Amino acid sequence: GKRMPHELSGGQRQRVAIARALLTNPTVLLLDEPLAALDAKLREEMQFELINLQKEVGITFVYVTHDQTEALALSHRIAVMNRGRVEQLDEPSRIYGLPATRFVADFIGHCNLLGGPVVSYADGFVTLDVAGIGHVRAAARASIAPGARGTVALRPEKIGIAASAPAGTPDNHVRGTVADLLYMGDVTVYKVETPGGARIEALLANSQSGRTKFFEVGDAVETSWAVDAGHFIAE
């Protein structure tokens, strides 16, 4: 309270701006990229403050952001739009885990989109013939005829990566070579290229401190995932 405006930090300025907007007792508060200029740690702190503030004042916040992680963390409902049309309006967990369309799956977060014709459907499971990978099995909520096209939306964190996948499991198994990796501190993102030329993105948590890398570029690996790990989208 004793500082001049130019002496305030970015986070303090944002807090003052929000407080000023709330003084008029609005029924709706529009926040347009409010945290864009803040560093990562302060942005996370402000996210918690905004969540608690919304609960305290009890009004609707309409939050505009290009940061998808921010949208998932702060929202009760998310609208994903494509060419002026709402493709899905839903809870964040359903937007991320159960995307209604291929566009939503591709737009929100990182996602492997394994598309191809349906080979068979039986007992709630569908088998697709995916180019560069082969047969991929996934859970499907409704029957789909052989020959129809579909896509399995598979998040990288759902995929296991090892020198050799565990034997005797009902998982999908795909061998390949590490083409790229991205060390991000808590996790490492691997891009695995199959002999058929397809690429699968897998995420592996780093359990040790320091710059832990389990695999190097060029290493032969095997990716695997459970049949219910992906979300089937009919096309």
GROMACS .gro file of C-alpha atoms in nm:
model
  235
    1GLY     CA    1   0.000   0.000   0.000
    2LYS     CA    2   0.295   0.235   0.046
    3ARG     CA    3   0.447   0.171  -0.296
    4MET     CA    4   0.415   0.380  -0.608
    5PRO     CA    5   0.264   0.199  -0.911
    6HIS     CA    6   0.601   0.172  -1.087
    7GLU     CA    7   0.744  -0.002  -0.779
    8LEU     CA    8   0.497  -0.291  -0.796
    9SER     CA    9   0.597  -0.631  -0.935
   10GLY     CA   10   0.406  -0.791  -1.222
   11GLY     CA   11   0.209  -1.013  -0.986
   12GLN     CA   12   0.122  -0.723  -0.759
   13ARG     CA   13   0.000  -0.516  -1.054
   14GLN     CA   14  -0.223  -0.801  -1.164
   15ARG     CA   15  -0.368  -0.833  -0.813
   16VAL     CA   16  -0.443  -0.460  -0.806
   17ALA     CA   17  -0.609  -0.476  -1.148
   18ILE     CA   18  -0.834  -0.763  -1.038
   19ALA     CA   19  -0.921  -0.587  -0.711
   20ARG     CA   20  -1.008  -0.270  -0.902
   21ALA     CA   21  -1.238  -0.465  -1.134
   22LEU     CA   22  -1.414  -0.631  -0.840
   23LEU     CA   23  -1.489  -0.297  -0.667
   24THR     CA   24  -1.791  -0.245  -0.896
   25ASN     CA   25  -1.948  -0.575  -0.784
   26PRO     CA   26  -1.980  -0.718  -1.136
   27THR     CA   27  -2.194  -1.021  -1.215
   28VAL     CA   28  -1.930  -1.149  -1.459
   29LEU     CA   29  -1.555  -1.087  -1.459
   30LEU     CA   30  -1.376  -1.114  -1.794
   31LEU     CA   31  -1.007  -1.201  -1.764
   32ASP     CA   32  -0.816  -1.174  -2.093
   33GLU     CA   33  -0.472  -1.338  -2.065
   34PRO     CA   34  -0.425  -1.202  -1.709
   35LEU     CA   35  -0.116  -1.410  -1.632
   36ALA     CA   36   0.060  -1.397  -1.969
   37ALA     CA   37   0.338  -1.159  -1.856
   38LEU     CA   38   0.427  -1.347  -1.537
   39ASP     CA   39   0.703  -1.603  -1.485
   40ALA     CA   40   0.609  -1.968  -1.440
   41LYS     CA   41   0.629  -1.983  -1.059
   42LEU     CA   42   0.432  -1.662  -1.005
   43ARG     CA   43   0.179  -1.771  -1.268
   44GLU     CA   44   0.113  -2.090  -1.071
   45GLU     CA   45   0.070  -1.893  -0.747
   46MET     CA   46  -0.175  -1.658  -0.917
   47GLN     CA   47  -0.376  -1.954  -1.048
   48PHE     CA   48  -0.438  -2.070  -0.691
   49GLU     CA   49  -0.531  -1.714  -0.593
   50LEU     CA   50  -0.780  -1.685  -0.879
   51ILE     CA   51  -0.942  -2.020  -0.793
   52ASN     CA   52  -0.984  -1.918  -0.428
   53LEU     CA   53  -1.098  -1.568  -0.524
   54GLN     CA   54  -1.369  -1.703  -0.754
   55LYS     CA   55  -1.498  -1.923  -0.473
   56GLU     CA   56  -1.493  -1.629  -0.231
   57VAL     CA   57  -1.675  -1.372  -0.446
   58GLY     CA   58  -1.906  -1.628  -0.607
   59ILE     CA   59  -1.931  -1.470  -0.952
   60THR     CA   60  -1.866  -1.612  -1.297
   61PHE     CA   61  -1.515  -1.570  -1.435
   62VAL     CA   62  -1.483  -1.587  -1.814
   63TYR     CA   63  -1.117  -1.667  -1.868
   64VAL     CA   64  -0.945  -1.623  -2.205
   65THR     CA   65  -0.607  -1.791  -2.243
   66HIS     CA   66  -0.380  -1.955  -2.500
   67ASP     CA   67  -0.223  -2.166  -2.224
   68GLN     CA   68  -0.411  -2.495  -2.231
   69THR     CA   69  -0.268  -2.613  -1.900
   70GLU     CA   70  -0.394  -2.293  -1.743
   71ALA     CA   71  -0.739  -2.347  -1.894
   72LEU     CA   72  -0.758  -2.702  -1.759
   73ALA     CA   73  -0.641  -2.595  -1.412
   74LEU     CA   74  -0.874  -2.298  -1.365
   75SER     CA   75  -1.197  -2.391  -1.537
   76HIS     CA   76  -1.515  -2.569  -1.439
   77ARG     CA   77  -1.619  -2.577  -1.806
   78ILE     CA   78  -1.418  -2.536  -2.125
   79ALA     CA   79  -1.544  -2.450  -2.472
   80VAL     CA   80  -1.321  -2.568  -2.756
   81MET     CA   81  -1.403  -2.384  -3.079
   82ASN     CA   82  -1.307  -2.466  -3.437
   83ARG     CA   83  -1.382  -2.219  -3.718
   84GLY     CA   84  -1.647  -2.044  -3.510
   85ARG     CA   85  -1.824  -2.363  -3.402
   86VAL     CA   86  -1.813  -2.517  -3.054
   87GLU     CA   87  -1.676  -2.869  -3.095
   88GLN     CA   88  -1.707  -2.960  -2.727
   89LEU     CA   89  -1.831  -2.786  -2.412
   90ASP     CA   90  -1.747  -2.994  -2.109
   91GLU     CA   91  -1.562  -3.039  -1.783
   92PRO     CA   92  -1.181  -3.014  -1.812
   93SER     CA   93  -1.126  -3.382  -1.726
   94ARG     CA   94  -1.366  -3.492  -2.001
   95ILE     CA   95  -1.222  -3.249  -2.256
   96TYR     CA   96  -0.878  -3.396  -2.190
   97GLY     CA   97  -0.964  -3.761  -2.132
   98LEU     CA   98  -1.272  -3.807  -2.351
   99PRO     CA   99  -1.243  -3.568  -2.648
  100ALA     CA  100  -1.555  -3.567  -2.865
  101THR     CA  101  -1.371  -3.512  -3.194
  102ARG     CA  102  -1.028  -3.559  -3.345
  103PHE     CA  103  -0.983  -3.180  -3.347
  104VAL     CA  104  -1.041  -3.151  -2.972
  105ALA     CA  105  -0.800  -3.439  -2.903
  106ASP     CA  106  -0.531  -3.277  -3.116
  107PHE     CA  107  -0.592  -2.923  -2.987
  108ILE     CA  108  -0.586  -2.991  -2.612
  109GLY     CA  109  -0.248  -3.104  -2.488
  110HIS     CA  110  -0.017  -3.354  -2.654
  111CYS     CA  111  -0.189  -3.656  -2.806
  112ASN     CA  112  -0.105  -3.948  -3.030
  113LEU     CA  113  -0.376  -3.979  -3.294
  114LEU     CA  114  -0.373  -4.333  -3.429
  115GLY     CA  115  -0.615  -4.340  -3.719
  116GLY     CA  116  -0.714  -4.606  -3.965
  117PRO     CA  117  -0.986  -4.843  -4.087
  118VAL     CA  118  -1.167  -5.068  -3.841
  119VAL     CA  119  -1.067  -5.431  -3.877
  120SER     CA  120  -1.308  -5.576  -3.622
  121TYR     CA  121  -1.533  -5.499  -3.328
  122ALA     CA  122  -1.622  -5.741  -3.049
  123ASP     CA  123  -1.720  -5.728  -2.682
  124GLY     CA  124  -1.664  -5.353  -2.648
  125PHE     CA  125  -1.324  -5.347  -2.816
  126VAL     CA  126  -1.229  -5.226  -3.161
  127THR     CA  127  -0.922  -5.313  -3.366
  128LEU     CA  128  -0.780  -5.056  -3.609
  129ASP     CA  129  -0.519  -5.101  -3.880
  130VAL     CA  130  -0.292  -4.801  -3.821
  131ALA     CA  131  -0.040  -4.711  -4.092
  132GLY     CA  132   0.319  -4.765  -3.981
  133ILE     CA  133   0.212  -4.940  -3.661
  134GLY     CA  134  -0.024  -5.228  -3.744
  135HIS     CA  135  -0.321  -5.347  -3.542
  136VAL     CA  136  -0.418  -5.133  -3.242
  137ARG     CA  137  -0.689  -5.241  -2.998
  138ALA     CA  138  -0.896  -4.993  -2.798
  139ALA     CA  139  -1.213  -4.980  -2.594
  140ALA     CA  140  -1.518  -4.850  -2.784
  141ARG     CA  141  -1.849  -4.747  -2.632
  142ALA     CA  142  -2.058  -4.835  -2.936
  143SER     CA  143  -2.046  -5.093  -3.211
  144ILE     CA  144  -1.873  -4.987  -3.532
  145ALA     CA  145  -1.872  -5.171  -3.862
  146PRO     CA  146  -1.552  -5.308  -4.016
  147GLY     CA  147  -1.421  -5.078  -4.286
  148ALA     CA  148  -1.533  -4.759  -4.113
  149ARG     CA  149  -1.259  -4.521  -4.010
  150GLY     CA  150  -1.174  -4.421  -3.657
  151THR     CA  151  -0.901  -4.271  -3.441
  152VAL     CA  152  -0.757  -4.372  -3.106
  153ALA     CA  153  -0.661  -4.062  -2.905
  154LEU     CA  154  -0.375  -4.174  -2.681
  155ARG     CA  155  -0.204  -3.940  -2.434
  156PRO     CA  156   0.176  -3.976  -2.400
  157GLU     CA  157   0.156  -4.035  -2.024
  158LYS     CA  158  -0.056  -4.345  -2.088
  159ILE     CA  159   0.225  -4.510  -2.284
  160GLY     CA  160   0.496  -4.719  -2.124
  161ILE     CA  161   0.844  -4.725  -2.273
  162ALA     CA  162   1.109  -4.984  -2.195
  163ALA     CA  163   1.386  -5.179  -2.360
  164SER     CA  164   1.132  -5.460  -2.379
  165ALA     CA  165   0.764  -5.441  -2.281
  166PRO     CA  166   0.644  -5.673  -2.003
  167ALA     CA  167   0.537  -6.011  -2.138
  168GLY     CA  168   0.198  -6.168  -2.081
  169THR     CA  169  -0.004  -5.845  -2.067
  170PRO     CA  170  -0.304  -5.753  -2.285
  171ASP     CA  171  -0.137  -5.427  -2.386
  172ASN     CA  172  -0.061  -5.302  -2.733
  173HIS     CA  173   0.311  -5.340  -2.812
  174VAL     CA  174   0.506  -5.143  -3.072
  175ARG     CA  175   0.881  -5.163  -3.119
  176GLY     CA  176   1.081  -4.871  -3.251
  177THR     CA  177   1.383  -4.645  -3.213
  178VAL     CA  178   1.416  -4.328  -3.008
  179ALA     CA  179   1.417  -4.049  -3.267
  180ASP     CA  180   1.404  -3.751  -3.029
  181LEU     CA  181   1.386  -3.676  -2.659
  182LEU     CA  182   1.306  -3.369  -2.455
  183TYR     CA  183   1.420  -3.350  -2.093
  184MET     CA  184   1.177  -3.134  -1.894
  185GLY     CA  185   1.295  -3.186  -1.536
  186ASP     CA  186   1.022  -3.397  -1.384
  187VAL     CA  187   0.960  -3.593  -1.704
  188THR     CA  188   1.130  -3.683  -2.029
  189VAL     CA  189   0.932  -3.685  -2.354
  190TYR     CA  190   1.038  -3.946  -2.608
  191LYS     CA  191   0.947  -3.966  -2.975
  192VAL     CA  192   0.976  -4.323  -3.093
  193GLU     CA  193   0.986  -4.403  -3.465
  194THR     CA  194   0.849  -4.740  -3.574
  195PRO     CA  195   0.994  -4.947  -3.859
  196GLY     CA  196   0.690  -4.842  -4.064
  197GLY     CA  197   0.772  -4.472  -4.025
  198ALA     CA  198   0.507  -4.376  -3.768
  199ARG     CA  199   0.600  -4.175  -3.460
  200ILE     CA  200   0.470  -4.236  -3.109
  201GLU     CA  201   0.519  -3.983  -2.831
  202ALA     CA  202   0.568  -4.130  -2.483
  203LEU     CA  203   0.626  -3.959  -2.149
  204LEU     CA  204   0.844  -4.109  -1.879
  205ALA     CA  205   0.870  -3.970  -1.525
  206ASN     CA  206   1.223  -3.902  -1.398
  207SER     CA  207   1.248  -4.076  -1.062
  208GLN     CA  208   1.602  -3.964  -0.984
  209SER     CA  209   1.748  -3.618  -0.929
  210GLY     CA  210   1.973  -3.453  -1.186
  211ARG     CA  211   1.965  -3.497  -1.560
  212THR     CA  212   1.833  -3.851  -1.569
  213LYS     CA  213   1.791  -4.000  -1.917
  214PHE     CA  214   1.678  -4.356  -1.944
  215PHE     CA  215   1.725  -4.384  -2.319
  216GLU     CA  216   1.932  -4.205  -2.582
  217VAL     CA  217   1.853  -4.118  -2.943
  218GLY     CA  218   1.902  -4.431  -3.151
  219ASP     CA  219   1.818  -4.676  -2.872
  220ALA     CA  220   1.583  -4.963  -2.958
  221VAL     CA  221   1.276  -4.954  -2.731
  222GLU     CA  222   0.929  -5.098  -2.706
  223THR     CA  223   0.622  -4.890  -2.627
  224SER     CA  224   0.311  -5.044  -2.475
  225TRP     CA  225  -0.030  -4.934  -2.353
  226ALA     CA  226  -0.347  -5.095  -2.222
  227VAL     CA  227  -0.646  -5.138  -2.450
  228ASP     CA  228  -0.847  -4.899  -2.235
  229ALA     CA  229  -0.573  -4.632  -2.221
  230GLY     CA  230  -0.684  -4.463  -2.543
  231HIS     CA  231  -1.014  -4.301  -2.634
  232PHE     CA  232  -1.176  -4.422  -2.955
  233ILE     CA  233  -1.331  -4.157  -3.181
  234ALA     CA  234  -1.545  -4.265  -3.475
  235GLU     CA  235  -1.496  -4.057  -3.791
   0.00000   0.00000   0.00000
